[in-house]
PDB file of C-alpha atoms and ligand atoms in Angstrom:
ATOM      1  CA  UNK A   8     -23.185  -0.627  -6.097  1.00 43.00           C
ATOM      2  CA  UNK A   9     -19.584  -0.604  -4.954  1.00 43.00           C
ATOM      3  CA  UNK A  10     -19.085  -4.306  -5.671  1.00 49.00           C
ATOM      4  CA  UNK A  11     -18.111  -3.563  -9.241  1.00 81.00           C
ATOM      5  CA  UNK A  12     -14.657  -2.464  -8.140  1.00 94.00           C
ATOM      6  CA  UNK A  13     -12.499  -5.541  -8.556  1.00 95.00           C
ATOM      7  CA  UNK A  14      -9.097  -4.279  -9.592  1.00 97.00           C
ATOM      8  CA  UNK A  15      -6.183  -3.331  -7.387  1.00 97.00           C
ATOM      9  CA  UNK A  16      -3.011  -1.762  -8.747  1.00 98.00           C
ATOM     10  CA  UNK A  17       0.153  -2.133  -6.655  1.00 97.00           C
ATOM     11  CA  UNK A  18       3.213  -0.166  -7.807  1.00 96.00           C
ATOM     12  CA  UNK A  19       6.333  -2.136  -6.835  1.00 94.00           C
ATOM     13  CA  UNK A  20       9.005  -0.789  -9.176  1.00 90.00           C
ATOM     14  CA  UNK A  21      10.840   1.255  -6.504  1.00 86.00           C
ATOM     15  CA  UNK A  22      14.522   0.454  -5.942  1.00 85.00           C
ATOM     16  CA  UNK A  23      14.359   0.300  -2.144  1.00 84.00           C
ATOM     17  CA  UNK A  24      17.678   2.105  -1.727  1.00 89.00           C
ATOM     18  CA  UNK A  25      16.923   2.876   1.935  1.00 91.00           C
ATOM     19  CA  UNK A  26      17.374  -0.823   2.699  1.00 93.00           C
ATOM     20  CA  UNK A  27      20.657  -1.438   0.902  1.00 94.00           C
ATOM     21  CA  UNK A  28      22.418  -3.829   0.952  1.00 94.00           C
ATOM     22  CA  UNK A  29      19.355  -6.016   1.799  1.00 92.00           C
ATOM     23  CA  UNK A  30      17.688  -4.862  -1.404  1.00 91.00           C
ATOM     24  CA  UNK A  31      20.687  -5.238  -3.695  1.00 91.00           C
ATOM     25  CA  UNK A  32      19.381  -8.481  -5.173  1.00 90.00           C
ATOM     26  CA  UNK A  33      15.940  -8.702  -3.550  1.00 91.00           C
ATOM     27  CA  UNK A  34      12.888  -6.451  -3.928  1.00 93.00           C
ATOM     28  CA  UNK A  35      12.126  -4.392  -0.823  1.00 92.00           C
ATOM     29  CA  UNK A  36       8.555  -5.704  -0.971  1.00 93.00           C
ATOM     30  CA  UNK A  37       9.914  -9.164  -0.104  1.00 94.00           C
ATOM     31  CA  UNK A  38      11.397  -8.037   3.232  1.00 94.00           C
ATOM     32  CA  UNK A  39       9.754 -10.201   5.891  1.00 95.00           C
ATOM     33  CA  UNK A  40       7.417  -8.509   8.348  1.00 95.00           C
ATOM     34  CA  UNK A  41       7.464 -11.203  11.065  1.00 96.00           C
ATOM     35  CA  UNK A  42       7.180 -14.234   8.746  1.00 93.00           C
ATOM     36  CA  UNK A  43       5.379 -12.874   5.699  1.00 94.00           C
ATOM     37  CA  UNK A  44       6.809 -10.648   2.967  1.00 95.00           C
ATOM     38  CA  UNK A  45       5.491  -7.076   3.205  1.00 95.00           C
ATOM     39  CA  UNK A  46       3.788  -7.401  -0.183  1.00 95.00           C
ATOM     40  CA  UNK A  47       1.615 -10.290   1.016  1.00 95.00           C
ATOM     41  CA  UNK A  48      -0.023  -8.107   3.681  1.00 96.00           C
ATOM     42  CA  UNK A  49      -0.939  -5.628   0.957  1.00 96.00           C
ATOM     43  CA  UNK A  50      -2.383  -8.265  -1.383  1.00 95.00           C
ATOM     44  CA  UNK A  51      -4.308  -9.808   1.533  1.00 95.00           C
ATOM     45  CA  UNK A  52      -5.779  -6.378   2.303  1.00 96.00           C
ATOM     46  CA  UNK A  53      -6.914  -5.940  -1.306  1.00 96.00           C
ATOM     47  CA  UNK A  54      -8.480  -9.396  -1.337  1.00 94.00           C
ATOM     48  CA  UNK A  55     -10.237  -8.761   1.999  1.00 94.00           C
ATOM     49  CA  UNK A  56     -11.872  -5.706   0.396  1.00 95.00           C
ATOM     50  CA  UNK A  57     -13.072  -7.845  -2.524  1.00 94.00           C
ATOM     51  CA  UNK A  58     -10.336  -6.929  -4.996  1.00 95.00           C
ATOM     52  CA  UNK A  59      -9.103 -10.214  -6.423  1.00 91.00           C
ATOM     53  CA  UNK A  60      -7.685  -8.885  -9.691  1.00 96.00           C
ATOM     54  CA  UNK A  61      -4.271  -7.504  -8.768  1.00 96.00           C
ATOM     55  CA  UNK A  62      -1.937  -5.747 -11.174  1.00 97.00           C
ATOM     56  CA  UNK A  63       1.616  -5.138 -10.003  1.00 96.00           C
ATOM     57  CA  UNK A  64       3.656  -2.473 -11.738  1.00 96.00           C
ATOM     58  CA  UNK A  65       7.122  -3.975 -11.541  1.00 94.00           C
ATOM     59  CA  UNK A  66      10.653  -3.284 -12.674  1.00 89.00           C
ATOM     60  CA  UNK A  67      13.968  -5.075 -13.029  1.00 84.00           C
ATOM     61  CA  UNK A  68      15.002  -7.244 -10.083  1.00 84.00           C
ATOM     62  CA  UNK A  69      11.401  -7.993  -9.119  1.00 88.00           C
ATOM     63  CA  UNK A  70      11.231 -11.655 -10.184  1.00 90.00           C
ATOM     64  CA  UNK A  71      11.024 -12.814  -6.567  1.00 92.00           C
ATOM     65  CA  UNK A  72       7.617 -11.124  -6.332  1.00 92.00           C
ATOM     66  CA  UNK A  73       6.266 -13.111  -9.265  1.00 91.00           C
ATOM     67  CA  UNK A  74       7.727 -16.301  -7.810  1.00 91.00           C
ATOM     68  CA  UNK A  75       6.107 -15.614  -4.439  1.00 91.00           C
ATOM     69  CA  UNK A  76       2.612 -15.585  -5.938  1.00 90.00           C
ATOM     70  CA  UNK A  77       3.271 -18.593  -8.182  1.00 84.00           C
ATOM     71  CA  UNK A  78       3.398 -22.348  -7.606  1.00 84.00           C
ATOM     72  CA  UNK A  79       6.657 -23.853  -6.425  1.00 84.00           C
ATOM     73  CA  UNK A  80       6.358 -27.506  -7.400  1.00 87.00           C
ATOM     74  CA  UNK A  81       9.486 -28.879  -5.747  1.00 87.00           C
ATOM     75  CA  UNK A  82       8.728 -27.324  -2.356  1.00 89.00           C
ATOM     76  CA  UNK A  83       5.075 -28.391  -2.512  1.00 88.00           C
ATOM     77  CA  UNK A  84       6.097 -31.983  -3.373  1.00 88.00           C
ATOM     78  CA  UNK A  85       8.616 -32.133  -0.513  1.00 91.00           C
ATOM     79  CA  UNK A  86       6.115 -30.820   2.045  1.00 89.00           C
ATOM     80  CA  UNK A  87       3.475 -33.236   0.738  1.00 89.00           C
ATOM     81  CA  UNK A  88       5.868 -36.163   1.039  1.00 92.00           C
ATOM     82  CA  UNK A  89       6.629 -35.173   4.617  1.00 91.00           C
ATOM     83  CA  UNK A  90       2.927 -34.734   5.361  1.00 91.00           C
ATOM     84  CA  UNK A  91       3.581 -31.194   6.631  1.00 90.00           C
ATOM     85  CA  UNK A  92       0.148 -29.818   5.789  1.00 89.00           C
ATOM     86  CA  UNK A  93       0.533 -26.706   7.920  1.00 88.00           C
ATOM     87  CA  UNK A  94       3.517 -25.436   5.953  1.00 87.00           C
ATOM     88  CA  UNK A  95       1.993 -26.633   2.682  1.00 87.00           C
ATOM     89  CA  UNK A  96      -1.074 -24.509   3.390  1.00 86.00           C
ATOM     90  CA  UNK A  97       1.134 -21.474   3.996  1.00 85.00           C
ATOM     91  CA  UNK A  98       2.901 -22.051   0.679  1.00 84.00           C
ATOM     92  CA  UNK A  99      -0.320 -22.548  -1.277  1.00 83.00           C
ATOM     93  CA  UNK A 100      -2.112 -19.657   0.427  1.00 80.00           C
ATOM     94  CA  UNK A 101      -0.101 -16.947  -1.316  1.00 80.00           C
ATOM     95  CA  UNK A 102      -0.389 -18.782  -4.649  1.00 82.00           C
ATOM     96  CA  UNK A 103      -4.173 -18.952  -4.513  1.00 81.00           C
ATOM     97  CA  UNK A 104      -4.760 -15.554  -2.904  1.00 83.00           C
ATOM     98  CA  UNK A 105      -5.523 -13.479  -5.993  1.00 85.00           C
ATOM     99  CA  UNK A 106      -5.288 -13.369  -9.744  1.00 91.00           C
ATOM    100  CA  UNK A 107      -1.994 -11.469 -10.018  1.00 94.00           C
ATOM    101  CA  UNK A 108      -0.889  -9.767 -13.235  1.00 95.00           C
ATOM    102  CA  UNK A 109       2.332  -7.916 -13.937  1.00 96.00           C
ATOM    103  CA  UNK A 110       3.370  -5.068 -16.170  1.00 95.00           C
ATOM    104  CA  UNK A 111       6.770  -3.404 -16.137  1.00 94.00           C
ATOM    105  CA  UNK A 112       7.049   0.293 -15.563  1.00 93.00           C
ATOM    106  CA  UNK A 113      10.015   0.749 -17.887  1.00 89.00           C
ATOM    107  CA  UNK A 114      11.458   4.165 -17.083  1.00 87.00           C
ATOM    108  CA  UNK A 115      11.173   5.021 -13.373  1.00 86.00           C
ATOM    109  CA  UNK A 116       9.333   8.292 -13.923  1.00 93.00           C
ATOM    110  CA  UNK A 117       7.367   8.406 -10.674  1.00 94.00           C
ATOM    111  CA  UNK A 118       4.218   7.102  -9.004  1.00 96.00           C
ATOM    112  CA  UNK A 119       1.901   8.862 -11.468  1.00 97.00           C
ATOM    113  CA  UNK A 120       3.742   7.236 -14.352  1.00 96.00           C
ATOM    114  CA  UNK A 121       3.519   3.822 -12.655  1.00 97.00           C
ATOM    115  CA  UNK A 122      -0.249   4.177 -12.183  1.00 97.00           C
ATOM    116  CA  UNK A 123      -0.664   5.248 -15.822  1.00 97.00           C
ATOM    117  CA  UNK A 124       0.909   1.919 -16.852  1.00 96.00           C
ATOM    118  CA  UNK A 125      -2.247   0.268 -15.443  1.00 97.00           C
ATOM    119  CA  UNK A 126      -4.600   2.068 -17.875  1.00 97.00           C
ATOM    120  CA  UNK A 127      -4.882  -0.779 -20.373  1.00 96.00           C
ATOM    121  CA  UNK A 128      -5.528  -3.437 -17.720  1.00 97.00           C
ATOM    122  CA  UNK A 129      -8.001  -1.357 -15.713  1.00 97.00           C
ATOM    123  CA  UNK A 130     -10.087   0.011 -18.607  1.00 95.00           C
ATOM    124  CA  UNK A 131     -12.849   2.512 -17.823  1.00 95.00           C
ATOM    125  CA  UNK A 132     -13.831   1.453 -14.310  1.00 96.00           C
ATOM    126  CA  UNK A 133     -12.951   2.698 -10.828  1.00 97.00           C
ATOM    127  CA  UNK A 134      -9.971   0.877  -9.320  1.00 98.00           C
ATOM    128  CA  UNK A 135      -7.837   0.869  -6.191  1.00 98.00           C
ATOM    129  CA  UNK A 136      -4.148   1.712  -5.798  1.00 98.00           C
ATOM    130  CA  UNK A 137      -2.253   0.301  -2.814  1.00 98.00           C
ATOM    131  CA  UNK A 138       1.309   1.361  -2.029  1.00 96.00           C
ATOM    132  CA  UNK A 139       3.492  -1.394  -0.631  1.00 91.00           C
ATOM    133  CA  UNK A 140       5.268   0.707   2.008  1.00 89.00           C
ATOM    134  CA  UNK A 141       2.086   1.088   4.045  1.00 93.00           C
ATOM    135  CA  UNK A 142       0.570  -1.845   5.909  1.00 94.00           C
ATOM    136  CA  UNK A 143      -2.898  -1.321   7.334  1.00 95.00           C
ATOM    137  CA  UNK A 144      -3.762  -3.544  10.295  1.00 94.00           C
ATOM    138  CA  UNK A 145      -6.205  -6.211   9.111  1.00 92.00           C
ATOM    139  CA  UNK A 146      -8.326  -5.588  12.242  1.00 92.00           C
ATOM    140  CA  UNK A 147      -9.012  -1.985  11.159  1.00 95.00           C
ATOM    141  CA  UNK A 148     -11.229  -0.988   8.240  1.00 95.00           C
ATOM    142  CA  UNK A 149      -9.998   1.344   5.529  1.00 97.00           C
ATOM    143  CA  UNK A 150     -10.141   0.112   1.953  1.00 97.00           C
ATOM    144  CA  UNK A 151     -13.679  -1.258   2.093  1.00 96.00           C
ATOM    145  CA  UNK A 152     -14.853   2.047   3.605  1.00 97.00           C
ATOM    146  CA  UNK A 153     -13.126   3.913   0.757  1.00 98.00           C
ATOM    147  CA  UNK A 154     -14.840   1.664  -1.798  1.00 97.00           C
ATOM    148  CA  UNK A 155     -18.173   2.377  -0.102  1.00 96.00           C
ATOM    149  CA  UNK A 156     -17.570   6.147  -0.252  1.00 97.00           C
ATOM    150  CA  UNK A 157     -16.514   5.869  -3.909  1.00 97.00           C
ATOM    151  CA  UNK A 158     -19.794   4.085  -4.666  1.00 95.00           C
ATOM    152  CA  UNK A 159     -21.845   6.772  -2.925  1.00 96.00           C
ATOM    153  CA  UNK A 160     -20.050   9.862  -4.212  1.00 96.00           C
ATOM    154  CA  UNK A 161     -19.028   8.580  -7.654  1.00 96.00           C
ATOM    155  CA  UNK A 162     -15.739  10.357  -7.066  1.00 97.00           C
ATOM    156  CA  UNK A 163     -12.107   9.486  -6.401  1.00 98.00           C
ATOM    157  CA  UNK A 164     -11.251   8.719  -2.781  1.00 98.00           C
ATOM    158  CA  UNK A 165      -7.905   8.912  -0.961  1.00 98.00           C
ATOM    159  CA  UNK A 166      -6.893   7.747   2.503  1.00 98.00           C
ATOM    160  CA  UNK A 167      -5.793  10.461   4.947  1.00 98.00           C
ATOM    161  CA  UNK A 168      -3.935  10.293   8.225  1.00 96.00           C
ATOM    162  CA  UNK A 169      -3.331  13.226  10.566  1.00 96.00           C
ATOM    163  CA  UNK A 170       0.441  13.613  11.017  1.00 95.00           C
ATOM    164  CA  UNK A 171       2.727  15.833  13.079  1.00 94.00           C
ATOM    165  CA  UNK A 172       3.667  19.069  11.243  1.00 94.00           C
ATOM    166  CA  UNK A 173       7.345  17.975  11.033  1.00 94.00           C
ATOM    167  CA  UNK A 174       6.320  14.881   9.047  1.00 93.00           C
ATOM    168  CA  UNK A 175       4.254  16.752   6.436  1.00 94.00           C
ATOM    169  CA  UNK A 176       7.217  17.102   4.080  1.00 95.00           C
ATOM    170  CA  UNK A 177       7.238  13.305   3.592  1.00 93.00           C
ATOM    171  CA  UNK A 178       3.696  13.091   2.222  1.00 95.00           C
ATOM    172  CA  UNK A 179       1.139  14.455  -0.169  1.00 96.00           C
ATOM    173  CA  UNK A 180      -0.813  16.973   1.948  1.00 97.00           C
ATOM    174  CA  UNK A 181      -4.528  17.702   1.499  1.00 97.00           C
ATOM    175  CA  UNK A 182      -6.630  20.712   2.389  1.00 97.00           C
ATOM    176  CA  UNK A 183     -10.155  19.599   3.199  1.00 97.00           C
ATOM    177  CA  UNK A 184     -13.740  20.563   3.923  1.00 96.00           C
ATOM    178  CA  UNK A 185     -15.951  18.632   6.333  1.00 97.00           C
ATOM    179  CA  UNK A 186     -18.905  16.601   5.026  1.00 96.00           C
ATOM    180  CA  UNK A 187     -21.950  15.258   6.842  1.00 96.00           C
ATOM    181  CA  UNK A 188     -19.999  12.088   7.671  1.00 96.00           C
ATOM    182  CA  UNK A 189     -17.368  12.385  10.397  1.00 95.00           C
ATOM    183  CA  UNK A 190     -14.726  10.239   8.669  1.00 97.00           C
ATOM    184  CA  UNK A 191     -15.227  11.709   5.178  1.00 98.00           C
ATOM    185  CA  UNK A 192     -13.869  15.033   3.919  1.00 98.00           C
ATOM    186  CA  UNK A 193     -13.979  16.763   0.537  1.00 98.00           C
ATOM    187  CA  UNK A 194     -10.528  17.548  -0.844  1.00 97.00           C
ATOM    188  CA  UNK A 195     -10.077  21.182  -1.876  1.00 97.00           C
ATOM    189  CA  UNK A 196      -6.362  21.046  -2.666  1.00 96.00           C
ATOM    190  CA  UNK A 197      -3.333  18.748  -2.716  1.00 97.00           C
ATOM    191  CA  UNK A 198       0.398  19.438  -2.606  1.00 96.00           C
ATOM    192  CA  UNK A 199       3.076  16.753  -2.963  1.00 96.00           C
ATOM    193  CA  UNK A 200       5.661  16.909  -0.152  1.00 96.00           C
ATOM    194  CA  UNK A 201       5.442  20.610   0.756  1.00 95.00           C
ATOM    195  CA  UNK A 202       8.654  22.316   1.903  1.00 94.00           C
ATOM    196  CA  UNK A 203       9.037  22.283   5.716  1.00 93.00           C
ATOM    197  CA  UNK A 204       6.735  24.794   7.376  1.00 88.00           C
ATOM    198  CA  UNK A 205       4.641  25.476   4.261  1.00 91.00           C
ATOM    199  CA  UNK A 206       2.024  22.730   4.677  1.00 87.00           C
ATOM    200  CA  UNK A 207      -1.549  23.986   4.701  1.00 89.00           C
ATOM    201  CA  UNK A 208      -2.898  21.145   6.850  1.00 94.00           C
ATOM    202  CA  UNK A 209      -1.817  18.029   8.730  1.00 95.00           C
ATOM    203  CA  UNK A 210      -3.845  15.627   6.583  1.00 97.00           C
ATOM    204  CA  UNK A 211      -1.337  13.348   4.857  1.00 97.00           C
ATOM    205  CA  UNK A 212      -2.127  10.936   2.051  1.00 97.00           C
ATOM    206  CA  UNK A 213      -1.340   7.369   3.041  1.00 96.00           C
ATOM    207  CA  UNK A 214      -0.902   4.830   0.303  1.00 95.00           C
ATOM    208  CA  UNK A 215      -4.495   3.862  -0.446  1.00 98.00           C
ATOM    209  CA  UNK A 216      -6.527   5.334  -3.298  1.00 98.00           C
ATOM    210  CA  UNK A 217      -9.817   4.399  -4.997  1.00 98.00           C
ATOM    211  CA  UNK A 218      -9.802   6.277  -8.267  1.00 98.00           C
ATOM    212  CA  UNK A 219     -12.052   7.131 -11.150  1.00 97.00           C
ATOM    213  CA  UNK A 220     -10.559   6.019 -14.483  1.00 97.00           C
ATOM    214  CA  UNK A 221     -10.528   9.691 -15.535  1.00 97.00           C
ATOM    215  CA  UNK A 222      -7.274   9.945 -13.578  1.00 98.00           C
ATOM    216  CA  UNK A 223      -5.569   8.242 -16.526  1.00 98.00           C
ATOM    217  CA  UNK A 224      -6.590  11.071 -18.888  1.00 98.00           C
ATOM    218  CA  UNK A 225      -5.165  13.613 -16.459  1.00 98.00           C
ATOM    219  CA  UNK A 226      -1.962  11.607 -15.874  1.00 98.00           C
ATOM    220  CA  UNK A 227      -1.346  11.531 -19.647  1.00 97.00           C
ATOM    221  CA  UNK A 228      -1.007  15.307 -19.483  1.00 97.00           C
ATOM    222  CA  UNK A 229       0.698  15.645 -16.089  1.00 97.00           C
ATOM    223  CA  UNK A 230       4.159  17.182 -16.314  1.00 96.00           C
ATOM    224  CA  UNK A 231       6.956  16.064 -13.986  1.00 96.00           C
ATOM    225  CA  UNK A 232       6.595  17.720 -10.577  1.00 95.00           C
ATOM    226  CA  UNK A 233       8.354  17.235  -7.225  1.00 95.00           C
ATOM    227  CA  UNK A 234      11.685  15.451  -7.677  1.00 93.00           C
ATOM    228  CA  UNK A 235      11.303  15.605 -11.463  1.00 95.00           C
ATOM    229  CA  UNK A 236       8.769  12.758 -11.284  1.00 95.00           C
ATOM    230  CA  UNK A 237       5.205  12.463 -12.587  1.00 97.00           C
ATOM    231  CA  UNK A 238       3.258  12.682  -9.341  1.00 97.00           C
ATOM    232  CA  UNK A 239      -0.088  11.001  -8.697  1.00 98.00           C
ATOM    233  CA  UNK A 240      -0.801  13.790  -6.208  1.00 98.00           C
ATOM    234  CA  UNK A 241      -0.551  16.400  -9.001  1.00 98.00           C
ATOM    235  CA  UNK A 242      -3.094  14.521 -11.141  1.00 98.00           C
ATOM    236  CA  UNK A 243      -5.440  14.236  -8.138  1.00 98.00           C
ATOM    237  CA  UNK A 244      -5.055  17.963  -7.527  1.00 98.00           C
ATOM    238  CA  UNK A 245      -6.413  18.513 -11.074  1.00 97.00           C
ATOM    239  CA  UNK A 246      -9.372  16.157 -10.414  1.00 98.00           C
ATOM    240  CA  UNK A 247     -10.085  17.950  -7.115  1.00 97.00           C
ATOM    241  CA  UNK A 248      -9.698  21.572  -8.237  1.00 96.00           C
ATOM    242  CA  UNK A 249     -11.593  21.138 -11.512  1.00 96.00           C
ATOM    243  CA  UNK A 250     -14.157  18.810  -9.962  1.00 96.00           C
ATOM    244  CA  UNK A 251     -13.492  16.194 -12.655  1.00 96.00           C
ATOM    245  CA  UNK A 252     -15.432  12.915 -12.381  1.00 96.00           C
ATOM    246  CA  UNK A 253     -16.935  13.886  -9.016  1.00 95.00           C
ATOM    247  CA  UNK A 254     -13.782  15.465  -7.572  1.00 97.00           C
ATOM    248  CA  UNK A 255     -11.839  13.874  -4.727  1.00 98.00           C
ATOM    249  CA  UNK A 256     -12.907  12.841  -1.208  1.00 98.00           C
ATOM    250  CA  UNK A 257     -10.796  11.654   1.689  1.00 98.00           C
ATOM    251  CA  UNK A 258     -11.484   8.960   4.268  1.00 98.00           C
ATOM    252  CA  UNK A 259      -9.730   9.870   7.518  1.00 98.00           C
ATOM    253  CA  UNK A 260      -8.077   6.760   8.945  1.00 97.00           C
ATOM    254  CA  UNK A 261      -7.647   6.498  12.694  1.00 96.00           C
ATOM    255  CA  UNK A 262      -6.591   2.861  12.888  1.00 94.00           C
ATOM    256  CA  UNK A 263      -3.241   1.110  13.008  1.00 93.00           C
ATOM    257  CA  UNK A 264      -0.873   1.737  10.120  1.00 94.00           C
ATOM    258  CA  UNK A 265       2.671   0.462   9.804  1.00 92.00           C
ATOM    259  CA  UNK A 266       5.227   2.157   7.580  1.00 89.00           C
ATOM    260  CA  UNK A 267       7.717  -0.344   6.202  1.00 91.00           C
ATOM    261  CA  UNK A 268       9.453   2.113   3.869  1.00 88.00           C
ATOM    262  CA  UNK A 269      11.816   3.480   6.495  1.00 89.00           C
ATOM    263  CA  UNK A 270      14.259   1.320   8.499  1.00 93.00           C
ATOM    264  CA  UNK A 271      13.216   2.421  11.983  1.00 94.00           C
ATOM    265  CA  UNK A 272       9.506   2.299  11.174  1.00 92.00           C
ATOM    266  CA  UNK A 273      10.042  -1.113   9.591  1.00 94.00           C
ATOM    267  CA  UNK A 274      11.577  -2.413  12.829  1.00 95.00           C
ATOM    268  CA  UNK A 275       8.670  -0.958  14.809  1.00 94.00           C
ATOM    269  CA  UNK A 276       6.206  -2.645  12.440  1.00 94.00           C
ATOM    270  CA  UNK A 277       7.863  -6.034  12.942  1.00 96.00           C
ATOM    271  CA  UNK A 278       7.844  -5.686  16.742  1.00 96.00           C
ATOM    272  CA  UNK A 279       4.264  -4.381  16.938  1.00 94.00           C
ATOM    273  CA  UNK A 280       2.847  -7.054  14.647  1.00 95.00           C
ATOM    274  CA  UNK A 281       4.833  -9.845  16.341  1.00 96.00           C
ATOM    275  CA  UNK A 282       3.712  -8.606  19.777  1.00 96.00           C
ATOM    276  CA  UNK A 283       0.087  -9.059  18.701  1.00 94.00           C
ATOM    277  CA  UNK A 284       0.600 -12.611  17.525  1.00 94.00           C
ATOM    278  CA  UNK A 285      -0.661 -15.438  19.707  1.00 94.00           C
ATOM    279  CA  UNK A 286       2.338 -17.668  19.016  1.00 94.00           C
ATOM    280  CA  UNK A 287       5.125 -15.068  19.237  1.00 97.00           C
ATOM    281  CA  UNK A 288       3.645 -12.208  21.270  1.00 96.00           C
ATOM    282  CA  UNK A 289       3.829 -13.518  24.858  1.00 97.00           C
ATOM    283  CA  UNK A 290       7.458 -14.805  24.702  1.00 97.00           C
ATOM    284  CA  UNK A 291       8.570 -11.701  22.771  1.00 97.00           C
ATOM    285  CA  UNK A 292       7.013  -9.329  25.307  1.00 97.00           C
ATOM    286  CA  UNK A 293       8.442 -11.303  28.240  1.00 97.00           C
ATOM    287  CA  UNK A 294      11.891 -11.054  26.706  1.00 97.00           C
ATOM    288  CA  UNK A 295      11.509  -7.328  25.905  1.00 96.00           C
ATOM    289  CA  UNK A 296      10.464  -6.608  29.513  1.00 96.00           C
ATOM    290  CA  UNK A 297      13.527  -8.409  30.810  1.00 96.00           C
ATOM    291  CA  UNK A 298      15.927  -7.005  28.274  1.00 95.00           C
ATOM    292  CA  UNK A 299      14.924  -3.341  28.142  1.00 94.00           C
ATOM    293  CA  UNK A 300      15.926  -2.454  31.723  1.00 94.00           C
ATOM    294  CA  UNK A 301      19.432  -3.761  30.933  1.00 95.00           C
ATOM    295  CA  UNK A 302      19.851  -1.218  28.123  1.00 88.00           C
TER     296      UNK A 302
HETATM  297  C1  LIG B 426       3.918   8.574  -2.093  1.00 83.16           C
HETATM  298  C2  LIG B 426       3.029   9.718  -2.571  1.00 83.16           C
HETATM  299  C3  LIG B 426       2.680  10.646  -1.413  1.00 83.16           C
HETATM  300  C4  LIG B 426       2.055   9.846  -0.289  1.00 83.16           C
HETATM  301  C5  LIG B 426       2.981   8.688   0.125  1.00 83.16           C
HETATM  302  C6  LIG B 426       2.285   7.776   1.126  1.00 83.16           C
HETATM  303  O1  LIG B 426       5.177   9.093  -1.744  1.00 83.16           O
HETATM  304  O2  LIG B 426       3.687  10.431  -3.613  1.00 83.16           O
HETATM  305  O3  LIG B 426       1.778  11.639  -1.852  1.00 83.16           O
HETATM  306  O4  LIG B 426       1.803  10.688   0.807  1.00 83.16           O
HETATM  307  O5  LIG B 426       3.341   7.881  -1.011  1.00 83.16           O
HETATM  308  O6  LIG B 426       3.135   6.795   1.609  1.00 83.16           O
HETATM  309  P1  LIG B 426       6.470   8.159  -1.469  1.00 83.16           P
HETATM  310  O7  LIG B 426       6.378   7.745  -0.041  1.00 83.16           O
HETATM  311  O8  LIG B 426       6.379   7.007  -2.407  1.00 83.16           O
HETATM  312  O9  LIG B 426       7.652   9.037  -1.742  1.00 83.16           O
END
């Protein structure tokens, strides 16, 4: 039932100004998280949930992303000549991972505008949206659960995380009603980045969505909102409040999520993911234990 969802849309047109000067000539999605670019984690997550048709909504300066998911003949030939199959596999892995397509956003008019650029490629079927700033630990289940809920409810589904009240202003915030399933809620309202102290709940949208194609019709008519941008949250608020195409449900995520959009959180993500690695974890933790008391 849910297996018919095959398409993932990944908006990557953002300028990454929080990471300047690192992002002056390089997309923020290419920043390494341990030894893989952040974007590869996101594509791997989509593929693990069965979504092998990936559409990236790109902008200027994003050529490195296309190159990363393409062949690189010279490097492959050199590694082959040297017989370095381990590295060759790493190089080929990202090339063969998914069928990646690209469309440019053009004007940077917001996340809703970026998602609308996917309308032609997606057609009239449910599809997923994954935001590159969020990495979901591959050991925890989120996207496949969302696809399952979408298949059951025939509705749009968003991922929710409970956040501290002070953080609510950084997210789309959802008001919810319980359902018979503990990890699933029905969305009754959504507000993009509420002013401090005005949030109506602590359920924040994290960057995973499984949407009915009807969202495109609503986005066509969505006026610029917060920050003068066309907000996906505003279009979802219309789907939820008018119960369009089944309304909107939320899957409450309680697993490990890493935010790579902010410098401090990015550093934490690198350390946490490296600490869990078999090759790097033990020596890194030994060193941290020795070094921290000297600080
Ligand atoms: C976007 C969405 C917001 C959501 C967030 C999750 O905001 O507009 O609703 O909570 O992603 O990361 P951004 O972080 O791109 O400003």
